[in-house]
PDB file of C-alpha atoms in Angstrom:
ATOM      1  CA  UNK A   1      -0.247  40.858  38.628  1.00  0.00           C
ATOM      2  CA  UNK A   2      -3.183  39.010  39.850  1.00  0.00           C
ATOM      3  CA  UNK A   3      -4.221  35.141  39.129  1.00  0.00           C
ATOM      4  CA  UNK A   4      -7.610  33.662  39.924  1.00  0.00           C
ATOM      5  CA  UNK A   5      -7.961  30.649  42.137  1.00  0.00           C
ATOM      6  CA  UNK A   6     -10.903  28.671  41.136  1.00  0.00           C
ATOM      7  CA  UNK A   7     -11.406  27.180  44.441  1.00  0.00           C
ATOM      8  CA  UNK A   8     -11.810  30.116  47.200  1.00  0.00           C
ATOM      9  CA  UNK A   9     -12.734  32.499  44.187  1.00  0.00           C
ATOM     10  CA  UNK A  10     -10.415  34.930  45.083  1.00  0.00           C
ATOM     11  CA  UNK A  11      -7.551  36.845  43.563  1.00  0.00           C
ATOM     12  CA  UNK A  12      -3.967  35.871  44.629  1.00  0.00           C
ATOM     13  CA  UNK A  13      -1.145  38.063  43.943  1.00  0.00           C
ATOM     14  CA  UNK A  14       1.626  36.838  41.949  1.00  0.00           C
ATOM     15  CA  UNK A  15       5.182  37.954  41.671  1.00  0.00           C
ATOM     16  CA  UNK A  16       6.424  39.322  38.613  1.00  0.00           C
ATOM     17  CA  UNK A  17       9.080  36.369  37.758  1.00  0.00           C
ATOM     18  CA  UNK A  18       6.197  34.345  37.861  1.00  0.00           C
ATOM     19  CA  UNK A  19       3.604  36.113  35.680  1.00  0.00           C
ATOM     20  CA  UNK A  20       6.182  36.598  33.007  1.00  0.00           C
ATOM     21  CA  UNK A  21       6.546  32.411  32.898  1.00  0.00           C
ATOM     22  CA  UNK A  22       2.935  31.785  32.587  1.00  0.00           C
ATOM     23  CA  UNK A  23       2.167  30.600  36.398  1.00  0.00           C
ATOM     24  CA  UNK A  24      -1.628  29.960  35.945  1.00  0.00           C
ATOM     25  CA  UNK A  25      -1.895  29.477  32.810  1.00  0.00           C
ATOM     26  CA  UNK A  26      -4.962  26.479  32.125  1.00  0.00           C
ATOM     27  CA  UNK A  27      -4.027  23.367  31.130  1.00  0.00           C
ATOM     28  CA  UNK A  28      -0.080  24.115  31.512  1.00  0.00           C
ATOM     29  CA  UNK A  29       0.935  21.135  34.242  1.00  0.00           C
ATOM     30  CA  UNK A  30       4.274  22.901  35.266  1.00  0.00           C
ATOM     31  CA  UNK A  31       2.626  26.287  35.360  1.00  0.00           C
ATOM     32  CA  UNK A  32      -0.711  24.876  37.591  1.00  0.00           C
ATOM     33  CA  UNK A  33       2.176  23.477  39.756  1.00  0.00           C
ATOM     34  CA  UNK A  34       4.249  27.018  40.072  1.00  0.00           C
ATOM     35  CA  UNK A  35       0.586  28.252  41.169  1.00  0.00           C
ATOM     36  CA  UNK A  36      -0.578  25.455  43.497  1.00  0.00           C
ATOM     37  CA  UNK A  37       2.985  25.676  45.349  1.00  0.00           C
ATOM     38  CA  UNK A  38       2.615  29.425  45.796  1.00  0.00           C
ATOM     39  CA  UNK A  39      -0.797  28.926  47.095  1.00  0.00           C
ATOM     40  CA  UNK A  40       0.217  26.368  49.253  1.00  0.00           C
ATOM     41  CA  UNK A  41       2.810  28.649  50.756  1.00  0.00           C
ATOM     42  CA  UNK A  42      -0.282  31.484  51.601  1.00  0.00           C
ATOM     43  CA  UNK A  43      -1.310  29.192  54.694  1.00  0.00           C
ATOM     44  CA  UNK A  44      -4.970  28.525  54.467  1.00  0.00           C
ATOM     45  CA  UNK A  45      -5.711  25.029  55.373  1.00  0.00           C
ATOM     46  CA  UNK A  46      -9.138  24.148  53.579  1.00  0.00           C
ATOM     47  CA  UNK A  47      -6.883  25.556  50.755  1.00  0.00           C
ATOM     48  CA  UNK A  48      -4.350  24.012  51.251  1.00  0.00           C
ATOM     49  CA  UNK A  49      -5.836  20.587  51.422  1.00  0.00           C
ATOM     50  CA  UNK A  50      -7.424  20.970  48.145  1.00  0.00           C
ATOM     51  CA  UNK A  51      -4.844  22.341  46.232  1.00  0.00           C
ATOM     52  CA  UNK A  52      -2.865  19.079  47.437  1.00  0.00           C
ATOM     53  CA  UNK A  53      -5.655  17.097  46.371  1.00  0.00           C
ATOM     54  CA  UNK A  54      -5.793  18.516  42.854  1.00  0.00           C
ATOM     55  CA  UNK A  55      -1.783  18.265  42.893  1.00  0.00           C
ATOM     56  CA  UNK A  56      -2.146  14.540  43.554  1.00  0.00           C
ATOM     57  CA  UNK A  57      -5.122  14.347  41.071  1.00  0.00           C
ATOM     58  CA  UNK A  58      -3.617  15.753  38.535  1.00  0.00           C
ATOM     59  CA  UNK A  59      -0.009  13.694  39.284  1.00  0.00           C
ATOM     60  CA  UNK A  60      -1.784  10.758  39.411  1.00  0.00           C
ATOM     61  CA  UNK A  61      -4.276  11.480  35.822  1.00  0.00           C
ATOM     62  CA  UNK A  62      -0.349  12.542  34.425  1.00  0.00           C
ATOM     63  CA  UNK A  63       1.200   9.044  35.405  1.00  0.00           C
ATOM     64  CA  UNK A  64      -1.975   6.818  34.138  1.00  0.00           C
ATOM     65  CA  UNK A  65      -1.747   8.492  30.635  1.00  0.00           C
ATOM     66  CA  UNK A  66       1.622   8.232  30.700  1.00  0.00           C
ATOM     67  CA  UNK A  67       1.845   4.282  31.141  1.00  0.00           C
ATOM     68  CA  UNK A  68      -0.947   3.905  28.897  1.00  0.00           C
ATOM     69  CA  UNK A  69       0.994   5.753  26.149  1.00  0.00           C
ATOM     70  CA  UNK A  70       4.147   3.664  26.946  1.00  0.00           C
ATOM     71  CA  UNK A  71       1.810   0.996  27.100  1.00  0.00           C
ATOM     72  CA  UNK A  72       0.562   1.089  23.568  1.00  0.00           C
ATOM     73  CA  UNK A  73       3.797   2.098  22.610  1.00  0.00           C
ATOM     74  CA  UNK A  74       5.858  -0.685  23.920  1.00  0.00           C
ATOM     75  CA  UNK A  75       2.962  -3.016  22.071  1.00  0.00           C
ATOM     76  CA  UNK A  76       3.340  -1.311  18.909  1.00  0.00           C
ATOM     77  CA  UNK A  77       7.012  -1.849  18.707  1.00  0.00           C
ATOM     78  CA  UNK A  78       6.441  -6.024  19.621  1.00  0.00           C
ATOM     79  CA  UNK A  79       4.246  -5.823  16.564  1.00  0.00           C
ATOM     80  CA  UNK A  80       7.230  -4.346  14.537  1.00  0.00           C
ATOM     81  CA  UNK A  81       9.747  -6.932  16.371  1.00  0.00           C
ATOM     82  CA  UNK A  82       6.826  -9.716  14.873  1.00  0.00           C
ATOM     83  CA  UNK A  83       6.855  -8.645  11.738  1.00  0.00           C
ATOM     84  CA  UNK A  84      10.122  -7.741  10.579  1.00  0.00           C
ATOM     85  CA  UNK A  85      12.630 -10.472  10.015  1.00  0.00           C
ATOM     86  CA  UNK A  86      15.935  -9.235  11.161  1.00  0.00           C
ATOM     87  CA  UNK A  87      14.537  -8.627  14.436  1.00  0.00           C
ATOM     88  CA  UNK A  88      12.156 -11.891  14.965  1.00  0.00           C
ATOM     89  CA  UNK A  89      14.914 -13.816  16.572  1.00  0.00           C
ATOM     90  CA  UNK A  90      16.815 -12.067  19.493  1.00  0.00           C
ATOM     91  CA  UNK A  91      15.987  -9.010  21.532  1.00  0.00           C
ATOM     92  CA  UNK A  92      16.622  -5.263  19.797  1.00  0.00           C
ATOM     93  CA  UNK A  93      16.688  -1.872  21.359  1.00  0.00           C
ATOM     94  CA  UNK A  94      13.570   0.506  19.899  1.00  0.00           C
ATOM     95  CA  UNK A  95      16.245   2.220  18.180  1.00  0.00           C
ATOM     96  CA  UNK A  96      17.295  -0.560  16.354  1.00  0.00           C
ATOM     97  CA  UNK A  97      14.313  -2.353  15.727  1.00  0.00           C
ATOM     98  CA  UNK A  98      12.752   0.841  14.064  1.00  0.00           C
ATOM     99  CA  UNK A  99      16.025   1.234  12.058  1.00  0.00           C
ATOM    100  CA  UNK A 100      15.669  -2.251  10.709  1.00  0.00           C
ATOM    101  CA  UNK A 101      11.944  -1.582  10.198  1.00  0.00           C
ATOM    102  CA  UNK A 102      12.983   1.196   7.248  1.00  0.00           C
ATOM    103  CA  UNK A 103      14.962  -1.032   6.084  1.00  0.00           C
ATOM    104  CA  UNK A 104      12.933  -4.057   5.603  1.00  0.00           C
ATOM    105  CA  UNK A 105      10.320  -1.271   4.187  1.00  0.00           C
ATOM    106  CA  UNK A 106      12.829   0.138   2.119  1.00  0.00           C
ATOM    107  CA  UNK A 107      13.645  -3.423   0.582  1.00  0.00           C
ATOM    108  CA  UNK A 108      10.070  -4.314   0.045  1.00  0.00           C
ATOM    109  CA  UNK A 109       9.543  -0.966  -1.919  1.00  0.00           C
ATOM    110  CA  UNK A 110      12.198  -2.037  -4.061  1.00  0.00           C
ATOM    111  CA  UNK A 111      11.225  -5.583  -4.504  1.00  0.00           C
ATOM    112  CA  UNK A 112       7.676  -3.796  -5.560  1.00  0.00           C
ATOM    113  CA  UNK A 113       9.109  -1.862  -8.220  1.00  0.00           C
ATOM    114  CA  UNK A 114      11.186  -4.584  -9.570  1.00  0.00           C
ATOM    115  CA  UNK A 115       7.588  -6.624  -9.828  1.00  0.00           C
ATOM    116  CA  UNK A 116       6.137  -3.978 -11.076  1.00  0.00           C
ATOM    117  CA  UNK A 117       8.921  -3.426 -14.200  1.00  0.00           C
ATOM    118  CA  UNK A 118       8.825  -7.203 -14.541  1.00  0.00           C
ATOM    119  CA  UNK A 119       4.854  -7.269 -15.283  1.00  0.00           C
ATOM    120  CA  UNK A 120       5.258  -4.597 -17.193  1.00  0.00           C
ATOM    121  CA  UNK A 121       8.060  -6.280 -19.532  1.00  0.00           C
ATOM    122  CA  UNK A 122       5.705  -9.484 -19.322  1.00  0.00           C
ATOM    123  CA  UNK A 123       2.614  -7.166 -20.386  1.00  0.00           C
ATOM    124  CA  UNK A 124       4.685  -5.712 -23.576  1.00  0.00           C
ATOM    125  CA  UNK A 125       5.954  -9.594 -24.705  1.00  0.00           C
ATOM    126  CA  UNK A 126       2.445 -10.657 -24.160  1.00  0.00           C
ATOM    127  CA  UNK A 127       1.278  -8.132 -26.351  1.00  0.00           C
ATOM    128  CA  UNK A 128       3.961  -9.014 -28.705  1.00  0.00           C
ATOM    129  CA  UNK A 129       3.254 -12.395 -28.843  1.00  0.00           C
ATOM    130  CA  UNK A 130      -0.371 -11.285 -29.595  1.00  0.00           C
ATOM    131  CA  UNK A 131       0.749  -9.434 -32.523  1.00  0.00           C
ATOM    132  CA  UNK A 132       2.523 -12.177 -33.841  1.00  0.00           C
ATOM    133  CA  UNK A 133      -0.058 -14.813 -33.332  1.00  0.00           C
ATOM    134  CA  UNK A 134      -2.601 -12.227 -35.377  1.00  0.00           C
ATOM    135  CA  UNK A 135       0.069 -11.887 -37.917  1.00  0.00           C
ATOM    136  CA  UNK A 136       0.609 -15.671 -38.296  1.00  0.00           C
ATOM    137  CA  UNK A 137      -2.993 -15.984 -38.455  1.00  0.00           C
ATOM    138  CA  UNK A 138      -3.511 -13.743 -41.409  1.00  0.00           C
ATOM    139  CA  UNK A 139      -0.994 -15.524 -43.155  1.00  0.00           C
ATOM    140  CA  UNK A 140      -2.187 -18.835 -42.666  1.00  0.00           C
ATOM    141  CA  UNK A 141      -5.544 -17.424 -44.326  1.00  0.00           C
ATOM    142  CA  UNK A 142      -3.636 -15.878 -47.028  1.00  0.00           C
ATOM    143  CA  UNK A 143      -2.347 -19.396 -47.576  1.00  0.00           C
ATOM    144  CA  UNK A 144      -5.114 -21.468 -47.724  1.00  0.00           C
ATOM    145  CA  UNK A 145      -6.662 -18.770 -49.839  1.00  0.00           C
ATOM    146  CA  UNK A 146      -3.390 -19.148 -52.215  1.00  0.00           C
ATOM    147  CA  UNK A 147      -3.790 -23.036 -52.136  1.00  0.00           C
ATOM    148  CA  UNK A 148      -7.726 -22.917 -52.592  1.00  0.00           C
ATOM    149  CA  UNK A 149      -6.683 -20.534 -55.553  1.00  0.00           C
ATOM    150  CA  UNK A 150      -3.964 -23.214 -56.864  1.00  0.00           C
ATOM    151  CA  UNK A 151      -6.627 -25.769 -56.694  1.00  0.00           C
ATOM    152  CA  UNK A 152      -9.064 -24.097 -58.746  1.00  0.00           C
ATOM    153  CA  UNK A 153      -6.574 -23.117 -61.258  1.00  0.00           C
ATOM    154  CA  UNK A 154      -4.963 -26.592 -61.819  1.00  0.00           C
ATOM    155  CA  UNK A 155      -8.273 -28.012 -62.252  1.00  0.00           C
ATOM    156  CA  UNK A 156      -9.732 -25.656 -64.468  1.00  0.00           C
ATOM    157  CA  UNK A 157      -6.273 -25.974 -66.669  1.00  0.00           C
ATOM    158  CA  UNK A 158      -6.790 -30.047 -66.252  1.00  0.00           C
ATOM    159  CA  UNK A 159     -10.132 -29.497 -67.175  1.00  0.00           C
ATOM    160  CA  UNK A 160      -8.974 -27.299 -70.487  1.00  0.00           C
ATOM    161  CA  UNK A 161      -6.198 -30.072 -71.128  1.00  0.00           C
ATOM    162  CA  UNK A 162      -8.507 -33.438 -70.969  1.00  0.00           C
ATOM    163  CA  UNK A 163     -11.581 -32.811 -73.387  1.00  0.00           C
ATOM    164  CA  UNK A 164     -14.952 -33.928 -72.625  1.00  0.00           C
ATOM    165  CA  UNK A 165     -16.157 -37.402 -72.973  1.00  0.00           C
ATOM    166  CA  UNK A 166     -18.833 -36.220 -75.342  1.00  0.00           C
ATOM    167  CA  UNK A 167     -16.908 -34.395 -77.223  1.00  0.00           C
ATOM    168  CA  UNK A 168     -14.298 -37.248 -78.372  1.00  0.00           C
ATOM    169  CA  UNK A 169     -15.146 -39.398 -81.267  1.00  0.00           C
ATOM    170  CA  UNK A 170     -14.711 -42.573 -79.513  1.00  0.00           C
ATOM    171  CA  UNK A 171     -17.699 -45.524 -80.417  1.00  0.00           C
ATOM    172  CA  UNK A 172     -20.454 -46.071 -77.797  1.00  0.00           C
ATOM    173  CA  UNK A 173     -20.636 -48.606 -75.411  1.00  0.00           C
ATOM    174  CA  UNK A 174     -24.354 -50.152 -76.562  1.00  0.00           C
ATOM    175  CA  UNK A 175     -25.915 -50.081 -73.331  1.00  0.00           C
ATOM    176  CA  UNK A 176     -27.885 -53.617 -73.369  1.00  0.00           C
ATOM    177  CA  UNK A 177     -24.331 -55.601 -73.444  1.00  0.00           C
ATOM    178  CA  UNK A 178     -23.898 -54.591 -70.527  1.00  0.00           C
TER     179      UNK A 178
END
C-alpha cells in the first residue's frame, strides 16, 4: 500500500495495519497524525520540519475551535441559568441546569394548554351569552309589539264603548255665550 505525501510529492509506503485503519485519509485528524508520525520516522529533515509544522498547525486550528465551541457553549448554558427560575439563584452543574430547563419547558407547555382550554371555555360562554342576549332581544320586540297591539285594541274597544260626541243627542252649547 502506498499513500501520497502532498509536500515532497512522493509516494510513501505504508504498512498494512495502517492502511486497513485509514492512515491518510483527508480530513481524518487521528489518521493525518498516524501518517505525519510515520513520516517523521523516514528521516528527511526539510520533511520533517514541515510535517511538524502542519502537526502544530493543525493542533493548534484543533484547540482554537475547540474553545470557541466550549466558548459558545458555556454562554449558551448562562443564558439557560438566566432564564430559568430554579436555577437563577445558586450555581448548577450543565446536567442539572438542562434537566431543570425541560422541566420549566415542560410546565410552561402545560400552563399553555390550560390557557388555551380556558379561552376556549370563555369563547363558547361568550358565544352563549350572545345567544341569549339575541334571544332576549327578540323577545323584548315581541313584547312591545304585544303591548303596541294591546294599546290599539283597548282603544279601538274604548272607542266602540264611548259613542261619538256628534252622535249623542245632547243640546248645543250656542257658541256666542261663550
Amino acid at each position: 500500500y502506498y499513500i501520497t505525501n502532498n509536500l515532497s510529492k512522493m509516494y510513501i509506503p505504508v504498512t498494512k495495519s495502517c492502511a486497513v485503519r485509514g492512515a491518510g485519509c483527508p480530513g481524518d485528524y487521528k489518521r493525518n497524525n498516524a501518517t505525519a508520525n510515520m513520516l517523521l520516522d523516514m528521516g528527511d529533515d526539510k520533511l520533517q520540519s514541515a510535517i511538524q509544522k502542519q502537526i502544530s498547525h493543525r493542533r493548534t486550528t484543533h484547540k482554537l475551535s475547540e474553545q470557541r465551541r466550549r466558548k459558545i457553549l458555556n454562554s449558551r448554558f448562562e443564558d439557560l441559568r438566566e432564564i430559568v427560575p430554579a436555577c437563577r439563584d445558586s450555581s448548577h452543574t450543565k446536567q442539572t441546569i438542562l434537566s431543570k430547563a425541560l422541566q420549566y419547558i415542560d410546565q410552561i407547555m402545560k400552563n399553555l394548554t390550560c390557557q388555551e382550554d380556558t379561552m376556549m371555555v370563555m369563547s363558547k360562554e361568550r358565544e352563549r351569552q350572545a345567544d341569549l342576549l339575541r334571544e332576549h332581544q327578540m323577545w323584548q320586540r315581541k313584547i312591545e309589539y304585544l303591548r303596541m297591539n294591546q294599546t290599539t285594541r283597548t282603544m279601538h274597544h274604548f272607542n266602540m264603548m264611548v259613542p261619538n260626541m256628534n252622535q249623542m243627542n245632547m243640546p248645543k252649547i250656542p257658541t256666542e255665550a261663550m
